[in-house]
Amino acid sequence: MEKPTLPKGTRDFGPAQMAKRQFIFNTIRSVFQKYGFQPLETPAMENLSTLTGKYGDEGDQLLFKILNSGDFLKDANQENLTTGNWKLVTGDISEKGLRYDLTVPFARYVVMNRHEITFPFKRYQIQPVWRADRPQKGRYREFYQCDADVVGTDSLICEAEIILMIKEVFKGLGIQNYTIKINHRAILSGLAELCKGGNETSLFVAIDKLDKIGEEKVKEELRSRGFADANLTEVFEILNFKGTTAEKIEFITQKFANSEAGKKGISDLTQVLQLLKDFNTTEEHVEFDIALARGLSYYTGCIFEVKINNVAIGSVSGGGRYDNLTGVFDPNDKKSGVGFSFGVDRLYDAMEELKLFPQEAQISSKVLIAHFDAESKKYGLGVLQQLRVQGIASEIYPDAVKIQKQLEYANKKLIPFVIVIGSEEVKSGMLAIKNMKTGEQQKLSVEEVINLIK
RNA sequence: GUGGGUAUAGCUCAGUUGGUUAGAGCAUCAGAUUGUGAUUCUGAGGGUCGUGGGUUCGAGCCCCAUUACUCACCCCA
């Protein structure tokens, strides 16, 4: 018989992992809801026409496509088949694909439902997405994103609130050493204006790697992409400027004196920082990083990225403002949106590495009822029901087996208390309750047991 | 898409210049213990060494192919 396996880059999540994952999901969800976001779910699959062209050529390559049902060759163009033009054949035999992120399906939803939606619309969405790239550390083909976006307002309060939410989620998860990097697309544009010639995107992609590969490697890459060293002097002067956020802003304000884009970026950023003060929060964990660029082509305003320090995993959260997302589906409907996303799978890996999962989050039942014989098992059912009425998660060992085995079961399931029932307990009504951590055992009435555990 | 690495028990891994019957820890099961787990002691089960071919008197080890996994690059959560 052939051994069953999983598709590359996908995982099962057993009870132990699910307990930890749900701890993350619950933390994020409760923060989203506290900030007034409402839930949304969209289908796992979208029409390919909805997805293609939104993520650039690279992104189109990484889309999982779904083969048409039935005789999918029926409608395929014979010429495409014989010439072996796979890209054209793909379009003939596949019209659906798995979602690549949550932002594009959200934009589609907004355009389709704009008459029912009250703007500004704040939605959160926690669902898996799929990417057909080669898996590696911290990178899967199926992974969950937790998105929160606001569409229909260009207020910078949204940007400030994103920072607040990130801080609150990380506090809830117990992650302390992290950095929220912030930048602005217009500041990047200002930077591009300072070096004449060369492709803007190539510049952003290259400088984004600055802290990873260093100045020399970045310059090397830029040279290979047609940038002249002489034109890069001022760019690197800015990128290498060290100082506080306020000092950085002052420095680039002089540099961007003649740049409309640069001035707009600085103004937005300054306002966001001021709003943080108005919210009575500090700039702790927030870092203005002029080299931060994000790949997705639709960001137009502030951009964010969150990294957990001392953990070798990519960013665990990112986002930004896009002025033109709905415009992709309807050119007459250009709504401004801003949003961000947590990568649960990377948060999980990072928290595992940092040993941040609290053990309480892994407890399922609080009590197990163990029994010595049929009569005590029967008696235990009544006790079990009383516990459950009190809202205590509890279970009884269903089979008649040795007490050893029942205690082992509790031990493995991390159940903290075991009520042992035998003929003595049935007779007296006093229950033997054992604390599995300390090993202590005492005789208590049902009411006393409930008070102890609750 | 490009380039490395790995593949031996359910899991994590040893395995000498190629040499008889392939080992350990953990896990599982049984017992020490007929009203007590995690700790301790004793014992047991479990492997066509990823797959296919080649070299050799002889291959877990060397060579070729293939598949899976994994790490890095591109890009990204």
mmCIF file of C-alpha atoms in Angstrom, chain A residues 4-331:
data_model
loop_
_atom_site.group_PDB
_atom_site.id
_atom_site.type_symbol
_atom_site.label_atom_id
_atom_site.label_comp_id
_atom_site.label_asym_id
_atom_site.label_seq_id
_atom_site.Cartn_x
_atom_site.Cartn_y
_atom_site.Cartn_z
ATOM 1 C CA PRO A 4 -0.299 8.802 2.099
ATOM 2 C CA THR A 5 1.475 12.151 1.976
ATOM 3 C CA LEU A 6 0.607 15.829 1.990
ATOM 4 C CA PRO A 7 1.095 18.184 -0.940
ATOM 5 C CA LYS A 8 4.328 20.106 -0.708
ATOM 6 C CA GLY A 9 4.172 23.161 1.517
ATOM 7 C CA THR A 10 0.962 22.156 3.344
ATOM 8 C CA ARG A 11 0.560 20.903 6.902
ATOM 9 C CA ASP A 12 -1.870 19.169 9.215
ATOM 10 C CA PHE A 13 -2.464 20.887 12.523
ATOM 11 C CA GLY A 14 -2.986 18.435 15.348
ATOM 12 C CA PRO A 15 -4.684 19.327 18.649
ATOM 13 C CA ALA A 16 -1.452 20.571 20.232
ATOM 14 C CA GLN A 17 -0.726 22.902 17.328
ATOM 15 C CA MET A 18 -4.326 24.007 16.993
ATOM 16 C CA ALA A 19 -4.413 25.086 20.625
ATOM 17 C CA LYS A 20 -1.464 27.375 19.948
ATOM 18 C CA ARG A 21 -2.797 28.591 16.625
ATOM 19 C CA GLN A 22 -6.152 29.431 18.138
ATOM 20 C CA PHE A 23 -4.434 31.380 20.849
ATOM 21 C CA ILE A 24 -2.964 33.544 18.069
ATOM 22 C CA PHE A 25 -6.212 33.765 16.098
ATOM 23 C CA ASN A 26 -8.249 34.677 19.170
ATOM 24 C CA THR A 27 -5.795 37.364 20.196
ATOM 25 C CA ILE A 28 -5.832 38.964 16.755
ATOM 26 C CA ARG A 29 -9.587 38.649 16.299
ATOM 27 C CA SER A 30 -10.422 40.268 19.588
ATOM 28 C CA VAL A 31 -8.154 43.232 18.809
ATOM 29 C CA PHE A 32 -9.695 43.663 15.349
ATOM 30 C CA GLN A 33 -13.172 43.626 16.841
ATOM 31 C CA LYS A 34 -12.218 46.047 19.554
ATOM 32 C CA TYR A 35 -11.226 48.552 16.871
ATOM 33 C CA GLY A 36 -14.579 48.279 15.120
ATOM 34 C CA PHE A 37 -13.726 45.868 12.319
ATOM 35 C CA GLN A 38 -16.390 43.446 11.100
ATOM 36 C CA PRO A 39 -15.776 39.932 9.817
ATOM 37 C CA LEU A 40 -15.868 38.943 6.164
ATOM 38 C CA GLU A 41 -15.273 35.640 4.416
ATOM 39 C CA THR A 42 -14.852 35.114 0.696
ATOM 40 C CA PRO A 43 -14.570 31.884 -1.322
ATOM 41 C CA ALA A 44 -11.317 29.950 -1.481
ATOM 42 C CA MET A 45 -11.527 30.197 -5.266
ATOM 43 C CA GLU A 46 -12.010 33.260 -7.411
ATOM 44 C CA ASN A 47 -12.378 33.694 -11.133
ATOM 45 C CA LEU A 48 -8.929 33.806 -12.631
ATOM 46 C CA SER A 49 -9.846 37.107 -14.264
ATOM 47 C CA THR A 50 -10.284 38.579 -10.764
ATOM 48 C CA LEU A 51 -6.850 37.438 -9.670
ATOM 49 C CA THR A 52 -4.548 37.786 -12.673
ATOM 50 C CA GLY A 53 -2.732 41.014 -13.296
ATOM 51 C CA LYS A 54 -3.031 42.180 -9.684
ATOM 52 C CA TYR A 55 0.263 40.877 -8.361
ATOM 53 C CA GLY A 56 2.625 41.457 -11.273
ATOM 54 C CA ASP A 57 4.095 38.793 -13.536
ATOM 55 C CA GLU A 58 5.749 36.974 -10.629
ATOM 56 C CA GLY A 59 2.455 36.833 -8.793
ATOM 57 C CA ASP A 60 0.584 35.445 -11.794
ATOM 58 C CA GLN A 61 3.126 32.632 -11.940
ATOM 59 C CA LEU A 62 2.449 31.813 -8.289
ATOM 60 C CA LEU A 63 -1.314 31.525 -8.627
ATOM 61 C CA PHE A 64 -2.746 28.058 -8.108
ATOM 62 C CA LYS A 65 -5.072 27.456 -11.035
ATOM 63 C CA ILE A 66 -8.017 25.086 -10.969
ATOM 64 C CA LEU A 67 -8.535 22.814 -13.922
ATOM 65 C CA ASN A 68 -11.982 23.160 -15.486
ATOM 66 C CA SER A 69 -14.317 20.284 -14.661
ATOM 67 C CA GLY A 70 -15.298 17.667 -17.193
ATOM 68 C CA ASP A 71 -13.815 17.625 -20.667
ATOM 69 C CA PHE A 72 -11.532 20.586 -20.191
ATOM 70 C CA LEU A 73 -9.882 20.031 -23.556
ATOM 71 C CA LYS A 74 -13.139 20.652 -25.394
ATOM 72 C CA ASP A 75 -12.733 24.426 -25.451
ATOM 73 C CA ALA A 76 -8.966 24.479 -25.766
ATOM 74 C CA ASN A 77 -7.588 26.109 -28.862
ATOM 75 C CA GLN A 78 -6.000 23.298 -30.909
ATOM 76 C CA GLU A 79 -3.279 25.573 -32.224
ATOM 77 C CA ASN A 80 -2.203 26.524 -28.707
ATOM 78 C CA LEU A 81 -2.096 22.851 -27.789
ATOM 79 C CA THR A 82 0.052 21.808 -30.704
ATOM 80 C CA THR A 83 2.457 24.736 -30.487
ATOM 81 C CA GLY A 84 2.839 24.009 -26.781
ATOM 82 C CA ASN A 85 2.129 27.589 -25.702
ATOM 83 C CA TRP A 86 1.316 26.690 -22.118
ATOM 84 C CA LYS A 87 0.335 30.183 -21.029
ATOM 85 C CA LEU A 88 -2.382 30.390 -23.660
ATOM 86 C CA VAL A 89 -3.479 26.801 -23.001
ATOM 87 C CA THR A 90 -3.788 27.617 -19.301
ATOM 88 C CA GLY A 91 -6.308 30.316 -20.094
ATOM 89 C CA ASP A 92 -8.291 27.824 -22.173
ATOM 90 C CA ILE A 93 -8.508 25.030 -19.631
ATOM 91 C CA SER A 94 -8.654 26.955 -16.341
ATOM 92 C CA GLU A 95 -10.987 29.742 -15.374
ATOM 93 C CA LYS A 96 -10.725 29.640 -11.574
ATOM 94 C CA GLY A 97 -7.852 29.987 -9.135
ATOM 95 C CA LEU A 98 -7.206 29.846 -5.395
ATOM 96 C CA ARG A 99 -6.974 33.211 -3.695
ATOM 97 C CA TYR A 100 -3.453 34.598 -3.423
ATOM 98 C CA ASP A 101 -4.165 37.129 -0.702
ATOM 99 C CA LEU A 102 -7.187 38.613 1.061
ATOM 100 C CA THR A 103 -6.930 42.164 -0.226
ATOM 101 C CA VAL A 104 -7.923 41.578 -3.835
ATOM 102 C CA PRO A 105 -10.989 39.453 -2.959
ATOM 103 C CA PHE A 106 -11.913 42.217 -0.501
ATOM 104 C CA ALA A 107 -11.666 44.845 -3.236
ATOM 105 C CA ARG A 108 -13.841 42.679 -5.472
ATOM 106 C CA TYR A 109 -16.389 42.354 -2.655
ATOM 107 C CA VAL A 110 -16.442 46.108 -2.098
ATOM 108 C CA VAL A 111 -17.028 46.851 -5.780
ATOM 109 C CA MET A 112 -19.773 44.216 -6.034
ATOM 110 C CA ASN A 113 -21.558 45.355 -2.875
ATOM 111 C CA ARG A 114 -20.916 49.097 -2.803
ATOM 112 C CA HIS A 115 -24.610 49.924 -2.580
ATOM 113 C CA GLU A 116 -25.119 47.912 0.595
ATOM 114 C CA ILE A 117 -21.904 48.912 2.303
ATOM 115 C CA THR A 118 -21.757 51.826 4.708
ATOM 116 C CA PHE A 119 -18.501 53.686 4.216
ATOM 117 C CA PRO A 120 -15.973 53.917 5.638
ATOM 118 C CA PHE A 121 -16.071 50.132 5.720
ATOM 119 C CA LYS A 122 -13.866 48.367 8.246
ATOM 120 C CA ARG A 123 -13.551 44.637 7.697
ATOM 121 C CA TYR A 124 -11.319 41.915 9.011
ATOM 122 C CA GLN A 125 -10.769 38.575 7.365
ATOM 123 C CA ILE A 126 -8.983 35.498 8.684
ATOM 124 C CA GLN A 127 -8.629 32.840 6.014
ATOM 125 C CA PRO A 128 -6.013 30.744 4.252
ATOM 126 C CA VAL A 129 -4.363 31.844 1.027
ATOM 127 C CA TRP A 130 -2.350 29.778 -1.454
ATOM 128 C CA ARG A 131 0.822 30.463 -3.362
ATOM 129 C CA ALA A 132 2.532 28.048 -5.725
ATOM 130 C CA ASP A 133 6.087 28.951 -4.834
ATOM 131 C CA ARG A 134 8.807 26.713 -3.554
ATOM 132 C CA PRO A 135 8.454 26.214 0.206
ATOM 133 C CA GLN A 136 11.269 27.006 2.619
ATOM 134 C CA LYS A 137 11.652 28.155 6.182
ATOM 135 C CA GLY A 138 8.731 30.370 7.170
ATOM 136 C CA ARG A 139 7.219 29.966 3.753
ATOM 137 C CA TYR A 140 4.333 27.698 2.930
ATOM 138 C CA ARG A 141 2.071 27.067 -0.032
ATOM 139 C CA GLU A 142 -1.004 27.246 2.164
ATOM 140 C CA PHE A 143 -0.962 29.767 4.978
ATOM 141 C CA TYR A 144 -3.328 31.984 6.910
ATOM 142 C CA GLN A 145 -3.516 35.727 6.720
ATOM 143 C CA CYS A 146 -5.354 37.939 9.168
ATOM 144 C CA ASP A 147 -6.262 41.123 7.344
ATOM 145 C CA ALA A 148 -7.854 44.287 8.624
ATOM 146 C CA ASP A 149 -8.638 46.990 6.083
ATOM 147 C CA VAL A 150 -10.542 50.243 6.004
ATOM 148 C CA VAL A 151 -11.908 51.400 2.679
ATOM 149 C CA GLY A 152 -13.595 54.679 1.851
ATOM 150 C CA THR A 153 -11.588 57.173 3.873
ATOM 151 C CA ASP A 154 -8.168 58.708 3.558
ATOM 152 C CA SER A 155 -7.952 59.696 7.202
ATOM 153 C CA LEU A 156 -4.540 59.042 8.668
ATOM 154 C CA ILE A 157 -6.216 57.939 11.881
ATOM 155 C CA CYS A 158 -6.422 54.540 10.169
ATOM 156 C CA GLU A 159 -2.649 54.389 9.795
ATOM 157 C CA ALA A 160 -2.155 55.340 13.415
ATOM 158 C CA GLU A 161 -4.694 52.742 14.502
ATOM 159 C CA ILE A 162 -2.877 50.063 12.554
ATOM 160 C CA ILE A 163 0.179 50.765 14.671
ATOM 161 C CA LEU A 164 -1.956 50.641 17.815
ATOM 162 C CA MET A 165 -3.461 47.308 16.801
ATOM 163 C CA ILE A 166 -0.063 45.790 16.030
ATOM 164 C CA LYS A 167 1.181 46.870 19.444
ATOM 165 C CA GLU A 168 -1.873 45.457 21.147
ATOM 166 C CA VAL A 169 -1.700 42.104 19.353
ATOM 167 C CA PHE A 170 1.975 41.703 20.155
ATOM 168 C CA LYS A 171 1.339 42.555 23.757
ATOM 169 C CA GLY A 172 -1.398 39.914 23.867
ATOM 170 C CA LEU A 173 0.910 37.338 22.320
ATOM 171 C CA GLY A 174 3.731 38.199 24.686
ATOM 172 C CA ILE A 175 6.144 39.260 21.942
ATOM 173 C CA GLN A 176 8.288 42.083 23.255
ATOM 174 C CA ASN A 177 11.275 42.516 21.002
ATOM 175 C CA TYR A 178 9.908 43.633 17.641
ATOM 176 C CA THR A 179 10.049 46.583 15.273
ATOM 177 C CA ILE A 180 7.254 48.204 13.298
ATOM 178 C CA LYS A 181 8.936 49.737 10.282
ATOM 179 C CA ILE A 182 7.103 52.525 8.577
ATOM 180 C CA ASN A 183 7.764 54.413 5.382
ATOM 181 C CA HIS A 184 5.798 56.194 2.691
ATOM 182 C CA ARG A 185 5.574 55.442 -0.976
ATOM 183 C CA ALA A 186 5.870 59.148 -1.787
ATOM 184 C CA ILE A 187 9.130 59.316 0.130
ATOM 185 C CA LEU A 188 10.411 56.515 -2.053
ATOM 186 C CA SER A 189 9.281 58.501 -5.080
ATOM 187 C CA GLY A 190 11.190 61.493 -3.747
ATOM 188 C CA LEU A 191 14.218 59.273 -3.440
ATOM 189 C CA ALA A 192 13.804 58.096 -7.020
ATOM 190 C CA GLU A 193 13.640 61.709 -8.223
ATOM 191 C CA LEU A 194 17.087 62.276 -6.749
ATOM 192 C CA CYS A 195 18.671 59.750 -9.062
ATOM 193 C CA LYS A 196 17.902 60.492 -12.646
ATOM 194 C CA GLY A 197 17.419 57.535 -14.883
ATOM 195 C CA GLY A 198 16.839 53.947 -14.003
ATOM 196 C CA ASN A 199 13.659 52.074 -13.277
ATOM 197 C CA GLU A 200 11.828 53.192 -10.129
ATOM 198 C CA THR A 201 10.731 49.711 -9.063
ATOM 199 C CA SER A 202 14.231 48.294 -9.526
ATOM 200 C CA LEU A 203 15.506 50.992 -7.185
ATOM 201 C CA PHE A 204 12.927 50.162 -4.497
ATOM 202 C CA VAL A 205 13.453 46.420 -4.728
ATOM 203 C CA ALA A 206 17.194 46.877 -4.384
ATOM 204 C CA ILE A 207 17.240 49.305 -1.463
ATOM 205 C CA ASP A 208 14.709 47.189 0.416
ATOM 206 C CA LYS A 209 17.500 44.624 0.840
ATOM 207 C CA LEU A 210 19.884 47.159 2.353
ATOM 208 C CA ASP A 211 19.844 45.823 5.908
ATOM 209 C CA LYS A 212 20.021 42.257 4.664
ATOM 210 C CA ILE A 213 22.820 42.299 2.076
ATOM 211 C CA GLY A 214 24.578 45.611 2.748
ATOM 212 C CA GLU A 215 25.355 48.765 0.813
ATOM 213 C CA GLU A 216 27.922 47.284 -1.575
ATOM 214 C CA LYS A 217 25.677 44.456 -2.763
ATOM 215 C CA VAL A 218 22.803 46.858 -3.240
ATOM 216 C CA LYS A 219 24.984 49.180 -5.329
ATOM 217 C CA GLU A 220 26.138 46.195 -7.330
ATOM 218 C CA GLU A 221 22.569 45.211 -8.086
ATOM 219 C CA LEU A 222 21.670 48.774 -9.013
ATOM 220 C CA ARG A 223 24.640 49.066 -11.374
ATOM 221 C CA SER A 224 23.543 45.887 -13.120
ATOM 222 C CA ARG A 225 20.148 47.491 -13.558
ATOM 223 C CA GLY A 226 21.523 50.566 -15.252
ATOM 224 C CA PHE A 227 22.013 52.996 -12.384
ATOM 225 C CA ALA A 228 25.180 55.111 -12.467
ATOM 226 C CA ASP A 229 27.126 55.425 -9.214
ATOM 227 C CA ALA A 230 27.314 59.172 -9.634
ATOM 228 C CA ASN A 231 23.518 59.393 -9.498
ATOM 229 C CA LEU A 232 23.276 57.312 -6.351
ATOM 230 C CA THR A 233 25.416 59.433 -4.028
ATOM 231 C CA GLU A 234 22.561 61.476 -2.671
ATOM 232 C CA VAL A 235 20.279 58.446 -2.331
ATOM 233 C CA PHE A 236 22.779 56.628 -0.139
ATOM 234 C CA GLU A 237 23.495 59.778 1.816
ATOM 235 C CA ILE A 238 19.843 59.688 2.842
ATOM 236 C CA LEU A 239 19.676 55.929 3.369
ATOM 237 C CA ASN A 240 22.757 55.993 5.574
ATOM 238 C CA PHE A 241 21.546 58.849 7.739
ATOM 239 C CA LYS A 242 21.384 57.703 11.324
ATOM 240 C CA GLY A 243 19.268 59.374 13.954
ATOM 241 C CA THR A 244 15.938 59.517 15.671
ATOM 242 C CA THR A 245 12.764 59.628 13.651
ATOM 243 C CA ALA A 246 12.520 63.375 14.191
ATOM 244 C CA GLU A 247 16.096 63.864 13.017
ATOM 245 C CA LYS A 248 15.518 61.714 9.954
ATOM 246 C CA ILE A 249 12.446 63.725 9.045
ATOM 247 C CA GLU A 250 14.314 66.989 9.458
ATOM 248 C CA PHE A 251 17.150 65.714 7.287
ATOM 249 C CA ILE A 252 14.989 64.567 4.387
ATOM 250 C CA THR A 253 12.839 67.694 4.612
ATOM 251 C CA GLN A 254 15.891 69.651 3.402
ATOM 252 C CA LYS A 255 16.680 67.027 0.760
ATOM 253 C CA PHE A 256 13.145 66.948 -0.572
ATOM 254 C CA ALA A 257 12.664 70.739 -0.611
ATOM 255 C CA ASN A 258 11.979 70.590 -4.343
ATOM 256 C CA SER A 259 10.067 67.330 -4.440
ATOM 257 C CA GLU A 260 6.259 67.462 -4.342
ATOM 258 C CA ALA A 261 6.073 63.726 -3.712
ATOM 259 C CA GLY A 262 8.705 63.860 -1.005
ATOM 260 C CA LYS A 263 6.926 66.671 0.798
ATOM 261 C CA LYS A 264 3.611 64.822 0.695
ATOM 262 C CA GLY A 265 5.229 61.714 2.179
ATOM 263 C CA ILE A 266 6.865 63.671 4.971
ATOM 264 C CA SER A 267 3.629 65.459 5.767
ATOM 265 C CA ASP A 268 1.644 62.215 6.017
ATOM 266 C CA LEU A 269 4.258 60.558 8.141
ATOM 267 C CA THR A 270 4.527 63.525 10.490
ATOM 268 C CA GLN A 271 0.769 63.541 10.946
ATOM 269 C CA VAL A 272 0.664 59.822 11.722
ATOM 270 C CA LEU A 273 3.333 60.294 14.370
ATOM 271 C CA GLN A 274 1.416 63.233 15.818
ATOM 272 C CA LEU A 275 -1.750 61.116 15.928
ATOM 273 C CA LEU A 276 0.095 58.491 17.929
ATOM 274 C CA LYS A 277 0.810 61.204 20.484
ATOM 275 C CA ASP A 278 -2.854 62.233 20.460
ATOM 276 C CA PHE A 279 -3.719 58.599 21.189
ATOM 277 C CA ASN A 280 -1.459 58.903 24.213
ATOM 278 C CA THR A 281 0.858 56.218 22.950
ATOM 279 C CA THR A 282 4.586 56.332 22.425
ATOM 280 C CA GLU A 283 6.788 55.758 19.416
ATOM 281 C CA GLU A 284 8.189 52.670 21.112
ATOM 282 C CA HIS A 285 8.767 49.835 18.587
ATOM 283 C CA VAL A 286 8.094 52.248 15.695
ATOM 284 C CA GLU A 287 10.943 52.985 13.336
ATOM 285 C CA PHE A 288 10.937 55.220 10.282
ATOM 286 C CA ASP A 289 12.901 53.209 7.713
ATOM 287 C CA ILE A 290 13.541 55.087 4.473
ATOM 288 C CA ALA A 291 14.785 51.912 2.809
ATOM 289 C CA LEU A 292 11.546 50.021 3.441
ATOM 290 C CA ALA A 293 9.802 49.163 0.201
ATOM 291 C CA ARG A 294 7.057 46.636 -0.237
ATOM 292 C CA GLY A 295 6.711 44.489 -3.288
ATOM 293 C CA LEU A 296 3.018 44.794 -3.918
ATOM 294 C CA SER A 297 2.532 47.295 -6.659
ATOM 295 C CA TYR A 298 -0.679 48.806 -5.349
ATOM 296 C CA TYR A 299 0.548 50.662 -2.275
ATOM 297 C CA THR A 300 0.525 54.434 -2.700
ATOM 298 C CA GLY A 301 0.769 55.916 0.809
ATOM 299 C CA CYS A 302 2.191 54.744 4.107
ATOM 300 C CA ILE A 303 3.714 51.280 4.158
ATOM 301 C CA PHE A 304 4.345 49.043 7.161
ATOM 302 C CA GLU A 305 6.334 45.970 7.936
ATOM 303 C CA VAL A 306 6.818 44.218 11.271
ATOM 304 C CA LYS A 307 9.836 42.134 12.155
ATOM 305 C CA ILE A 308 10.455 40.145 15.294
ATOM 306 C CA ASN A 309 14.011 40.791 16.369
ATOM 307 C CA ASN A 310 16.435 37.909 16.946
ATOM 308 C CA VAL A 311 14.307 35.458 14.986
ATOM 309 C CA ALA A 312 15.430 34.491 11.509
ATOM 310 C CA ILE A 313 12.077 34.616 9.823
ATOM 311 C CA GLY A 314 10.712 37.111 7.310
ATOM 312 C CA SER A 315 8.237 39.800 8.220
ATOM 313 C CA VAL A 316 5.263 38.667 10.305
ATOM 314 C CA SER A 317 3.022 41.526 9.353
ATOM 315 C CA GLY A 318 2.807 44.136 6.653
ATOM 316 C CA GLY A 319 0.482 46.535 4.931
ATOM 317 C CA GLY A 320 -0.100 49.998 3.658
ATOM 318 C CA ARG A 321 -2.398 52.418 1.908
ATOM 319 C CA TYR A 322 -3.636 51.912 -1.606
ATOM 320 C CA ASP A 323 -5.524 54.786 -3.240
ATOM 321 C CA ASN A 324 -6.638 52.851 -6.212
ATOM 322 C CA LEU A 325 -7.525 49.281 -5.393
ATOM 323 C CA THR A 326 -11.190 49.245 -6.340
ATOM 324 C CA GLY A 327 -10.229 51.098 -9.502
ATOM 325 C CA VAL A 328 -8.847 47.838 -10.852
ATOM 326 C CA PHE A 329 -12.384 46.454 -10.979
ATOM 327 C CA ASP A 330 -14.138 49.706 -11.852
ATOM 328 C CA PRO A 331 -12.178 52.685 -13.200
#
